Coordinates of C-alpha atoms in Angstrom, one line a residue:
X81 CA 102.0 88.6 119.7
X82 CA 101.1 88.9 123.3
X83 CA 98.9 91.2 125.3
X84 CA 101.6 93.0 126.6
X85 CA 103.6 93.2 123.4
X86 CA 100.5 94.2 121.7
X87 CA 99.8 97.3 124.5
X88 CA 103.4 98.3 123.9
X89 CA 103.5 97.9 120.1
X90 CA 100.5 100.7 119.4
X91 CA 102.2 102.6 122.5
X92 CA 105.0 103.4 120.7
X93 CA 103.2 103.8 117.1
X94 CA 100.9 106.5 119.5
X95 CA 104.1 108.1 120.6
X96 CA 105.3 108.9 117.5
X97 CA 102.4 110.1 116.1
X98 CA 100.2 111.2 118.4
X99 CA 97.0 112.0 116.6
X100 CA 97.4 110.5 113.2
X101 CA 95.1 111.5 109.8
X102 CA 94.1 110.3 106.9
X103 CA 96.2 111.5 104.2
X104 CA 92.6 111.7 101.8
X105 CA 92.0 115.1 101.3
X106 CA 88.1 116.6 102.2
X107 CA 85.8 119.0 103.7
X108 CA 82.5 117.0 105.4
X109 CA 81.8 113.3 105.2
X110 CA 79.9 113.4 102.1
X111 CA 83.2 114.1 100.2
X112 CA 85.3 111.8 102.4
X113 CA 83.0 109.2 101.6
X114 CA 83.9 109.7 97.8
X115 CA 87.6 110.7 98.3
X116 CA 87.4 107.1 100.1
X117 CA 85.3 105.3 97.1
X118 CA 87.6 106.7 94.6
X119 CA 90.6 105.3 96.5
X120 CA 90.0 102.0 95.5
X121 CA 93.2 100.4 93.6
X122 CA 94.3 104.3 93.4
X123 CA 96.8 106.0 95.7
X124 CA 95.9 108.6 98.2
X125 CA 98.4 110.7 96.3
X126 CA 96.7 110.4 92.8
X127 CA 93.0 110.9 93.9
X128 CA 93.8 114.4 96.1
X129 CA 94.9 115.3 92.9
X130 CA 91.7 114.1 91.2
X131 CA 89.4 116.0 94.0
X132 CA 91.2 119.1 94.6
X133 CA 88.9 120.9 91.5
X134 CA 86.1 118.2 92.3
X135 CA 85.4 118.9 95.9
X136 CA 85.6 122.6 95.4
X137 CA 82.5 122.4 93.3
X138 CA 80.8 119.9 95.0
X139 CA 80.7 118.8 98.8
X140 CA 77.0 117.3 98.6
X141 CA 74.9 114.7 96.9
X142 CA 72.7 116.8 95.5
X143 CA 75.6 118.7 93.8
X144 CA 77.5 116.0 92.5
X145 CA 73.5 114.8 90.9
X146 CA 73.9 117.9 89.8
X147 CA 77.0 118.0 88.4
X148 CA 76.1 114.3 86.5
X149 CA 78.0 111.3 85.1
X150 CA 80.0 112.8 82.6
X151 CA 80.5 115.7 84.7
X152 CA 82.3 113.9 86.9
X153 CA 84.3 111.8 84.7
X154 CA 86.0 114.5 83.6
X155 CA 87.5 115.2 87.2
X156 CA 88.7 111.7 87.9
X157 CA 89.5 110.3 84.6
X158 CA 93.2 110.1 86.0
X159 CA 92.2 107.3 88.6
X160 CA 92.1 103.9 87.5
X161 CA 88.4 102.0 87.2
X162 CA 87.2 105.6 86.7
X163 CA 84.1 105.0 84.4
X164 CA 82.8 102.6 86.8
X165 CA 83.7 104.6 89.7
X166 CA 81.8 107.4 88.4
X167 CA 78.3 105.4 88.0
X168 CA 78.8 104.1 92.0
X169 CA 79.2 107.7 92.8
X170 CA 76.5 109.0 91.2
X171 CA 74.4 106.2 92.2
X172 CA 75.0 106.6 95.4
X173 CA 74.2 110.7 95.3
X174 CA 70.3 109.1 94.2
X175 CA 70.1 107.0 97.2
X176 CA 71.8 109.7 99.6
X177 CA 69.3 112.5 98.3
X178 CA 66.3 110.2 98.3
X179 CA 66.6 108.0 101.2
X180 CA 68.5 109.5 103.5
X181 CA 68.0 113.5 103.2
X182 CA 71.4 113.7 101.6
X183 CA 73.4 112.8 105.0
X184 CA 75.7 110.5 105.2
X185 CA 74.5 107.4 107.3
X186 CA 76.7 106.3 110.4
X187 CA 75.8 103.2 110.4
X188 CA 77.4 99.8 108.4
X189 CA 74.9 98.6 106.8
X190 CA 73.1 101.7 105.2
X191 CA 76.8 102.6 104.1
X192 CA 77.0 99.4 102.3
X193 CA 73.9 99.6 100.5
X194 CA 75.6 102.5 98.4
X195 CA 76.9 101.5 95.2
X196 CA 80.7 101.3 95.4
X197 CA 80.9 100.8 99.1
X198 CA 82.1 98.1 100.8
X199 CA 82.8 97.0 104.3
X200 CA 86.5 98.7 104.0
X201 CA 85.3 101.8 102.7
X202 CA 82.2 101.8 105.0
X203 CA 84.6 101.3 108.3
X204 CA 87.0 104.4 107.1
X205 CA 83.8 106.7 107.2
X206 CA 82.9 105.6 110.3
X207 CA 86.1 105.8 112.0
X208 CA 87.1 109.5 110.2
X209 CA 84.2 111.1 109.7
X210 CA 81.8 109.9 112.9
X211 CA 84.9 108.7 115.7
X212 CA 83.6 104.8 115.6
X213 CA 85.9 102.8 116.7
X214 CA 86.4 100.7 113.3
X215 CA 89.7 99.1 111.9
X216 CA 89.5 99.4 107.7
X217 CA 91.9 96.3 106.8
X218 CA 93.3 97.4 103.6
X219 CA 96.4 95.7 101.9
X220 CA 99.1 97.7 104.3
X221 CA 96.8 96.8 107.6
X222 CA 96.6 93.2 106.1
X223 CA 100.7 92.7 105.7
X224 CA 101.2 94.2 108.8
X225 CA 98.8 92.2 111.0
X226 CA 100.6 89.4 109.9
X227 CA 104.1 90.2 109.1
X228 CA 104.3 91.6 112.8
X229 CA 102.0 88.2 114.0
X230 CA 99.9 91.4 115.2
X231 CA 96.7 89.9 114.4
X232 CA 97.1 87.2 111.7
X233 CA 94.1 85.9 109.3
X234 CA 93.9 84.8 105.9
X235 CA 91.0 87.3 104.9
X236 CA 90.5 91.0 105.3
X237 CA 87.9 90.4 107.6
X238 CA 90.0 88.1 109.4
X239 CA 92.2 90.2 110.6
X240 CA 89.3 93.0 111.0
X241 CA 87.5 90.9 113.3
X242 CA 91.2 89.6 115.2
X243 CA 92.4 93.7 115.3
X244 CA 89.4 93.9 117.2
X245 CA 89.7 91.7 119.8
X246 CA 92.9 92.2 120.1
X247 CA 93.4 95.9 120.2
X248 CA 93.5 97.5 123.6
X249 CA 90.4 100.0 124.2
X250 CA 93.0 103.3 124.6
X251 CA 94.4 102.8 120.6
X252 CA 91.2 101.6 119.1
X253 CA 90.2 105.3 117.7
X254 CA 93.3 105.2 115.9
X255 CA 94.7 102.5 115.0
X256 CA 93.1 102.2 111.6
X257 CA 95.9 105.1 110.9
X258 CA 98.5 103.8 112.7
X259 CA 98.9 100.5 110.9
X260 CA 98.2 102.1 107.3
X261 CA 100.9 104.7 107.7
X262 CA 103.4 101.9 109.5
X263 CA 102.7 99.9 106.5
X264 CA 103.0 102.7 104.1
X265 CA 106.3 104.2 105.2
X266 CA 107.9 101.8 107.2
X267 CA 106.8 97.9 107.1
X268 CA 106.9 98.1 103.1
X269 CA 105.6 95.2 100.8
X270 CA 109.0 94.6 99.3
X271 CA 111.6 96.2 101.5
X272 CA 110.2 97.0 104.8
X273 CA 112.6 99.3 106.6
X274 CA 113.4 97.3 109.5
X275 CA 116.5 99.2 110.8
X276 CA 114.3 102.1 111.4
X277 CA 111.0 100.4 112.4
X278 CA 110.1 101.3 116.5
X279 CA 108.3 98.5 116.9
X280 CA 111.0 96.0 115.7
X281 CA 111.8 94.2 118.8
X282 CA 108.6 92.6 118.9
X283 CA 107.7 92.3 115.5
X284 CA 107.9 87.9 114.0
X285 CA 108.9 89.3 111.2
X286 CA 112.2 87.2 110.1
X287 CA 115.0 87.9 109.1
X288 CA 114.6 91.6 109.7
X289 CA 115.9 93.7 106.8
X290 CA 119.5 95.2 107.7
X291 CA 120.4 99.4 106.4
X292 CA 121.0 100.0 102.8
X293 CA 124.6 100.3 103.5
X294 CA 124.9 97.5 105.5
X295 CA 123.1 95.1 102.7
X296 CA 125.4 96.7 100.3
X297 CA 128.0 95.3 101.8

């Protein structure tokens, strides 16, 4: 995709939604930083669910410490991987209490020295919680940076690094959002709702999937 293409293809996802959110429910970074480290091979959906009793008691490190392993098993139990999510969380409490006055770091690197945070999960605390401008590739970004010829890479961090470059300076804040709720509700894995897309004209993507009614037919 072209400059030009690519300056009018976030203009008109910016148009239509003109200060998108995450749809993770929290209350301070500490608990987005879980909310996000919980969301891994979960959907938003099933871990609000899991937090809404969690974050209520506990919005700091020191409190989910407090609160302890099994403690907090018994609030996520519903999300998938959630015996070994539970150790990374707690984990990560210890090194947020000892190291780091119980604040959440802004920066990368100290993010990914917590247990059960990656580079993905690091860049969507940054970008929600602090305003950096960071682009969290997750599987809807990834499909969309190349279904579109957006920004096309084999990796994750492909396209990260390629969204980068290629993203003008006035859509960087948001477009993290943007291309996750595109590729949520519009540029779907299986059927992606081409009819009703607004960025369909100058999107590779080929052949572009006609209206139910019309495929019917």
């Amino acid at each position: 995709m072209k400059r030009d293409a690519i300056f009018e293809f976030y203009r008109r996802l910016a148009e239509a939604n003109p200060a998108p959110e995450t749809e993770l429910q929290y209350t301070n970074p500490y608990t987005l930083l879980v909310a996000v480290a919980l969301s891994a091979q979960a959907t938003d959906v099933g871990v609000n669910k899991a937090t809404r009793r969690l974050f209520a008691e506990v919005s700091t490190p020191q409190q989910m410490l407090d609160l302890g392993e099994e403690g907090l098993r018994d609030h996520i139990k519903t999300i998938g991987l959630f015996n070994t999510k539970a150790k990374n969380v707690i984990a990560a409490a210890r090194i947020l209490v000892d190291r780091h006055g119980g604040e959440v770091p802004r920066d990368r690197a100290a993010l990914e020295e917590l247990p059960g945070v990656g580079r993905k999960t690091a860049n969507v605390v940054m970008n929600v919680a602090f305003g950096a401008d960071t682009i969290a590739v997750d599987t809807h970004i990834f499909r969309v940076a190349n279904r579109t010829g957006l920004a096309p890479g084999k990796t994750p961090l492909a396209v990260e690094l390629k969204l980068e470059k290629v993203t003008p300076a006035p859509f960087r804040t948001h477009a993290h959002h943007w291309l996750i709720l595109h590729g949520r509700y519009i540029c779907k894995a299986r059927r992606p709702e081409c009819w009703r897309c607004p960025v369909a004209d100058l999107c590779a993507f080929k052949p572009k999937t006609p209206p139910p009614a019309e495929a019917k037919g």
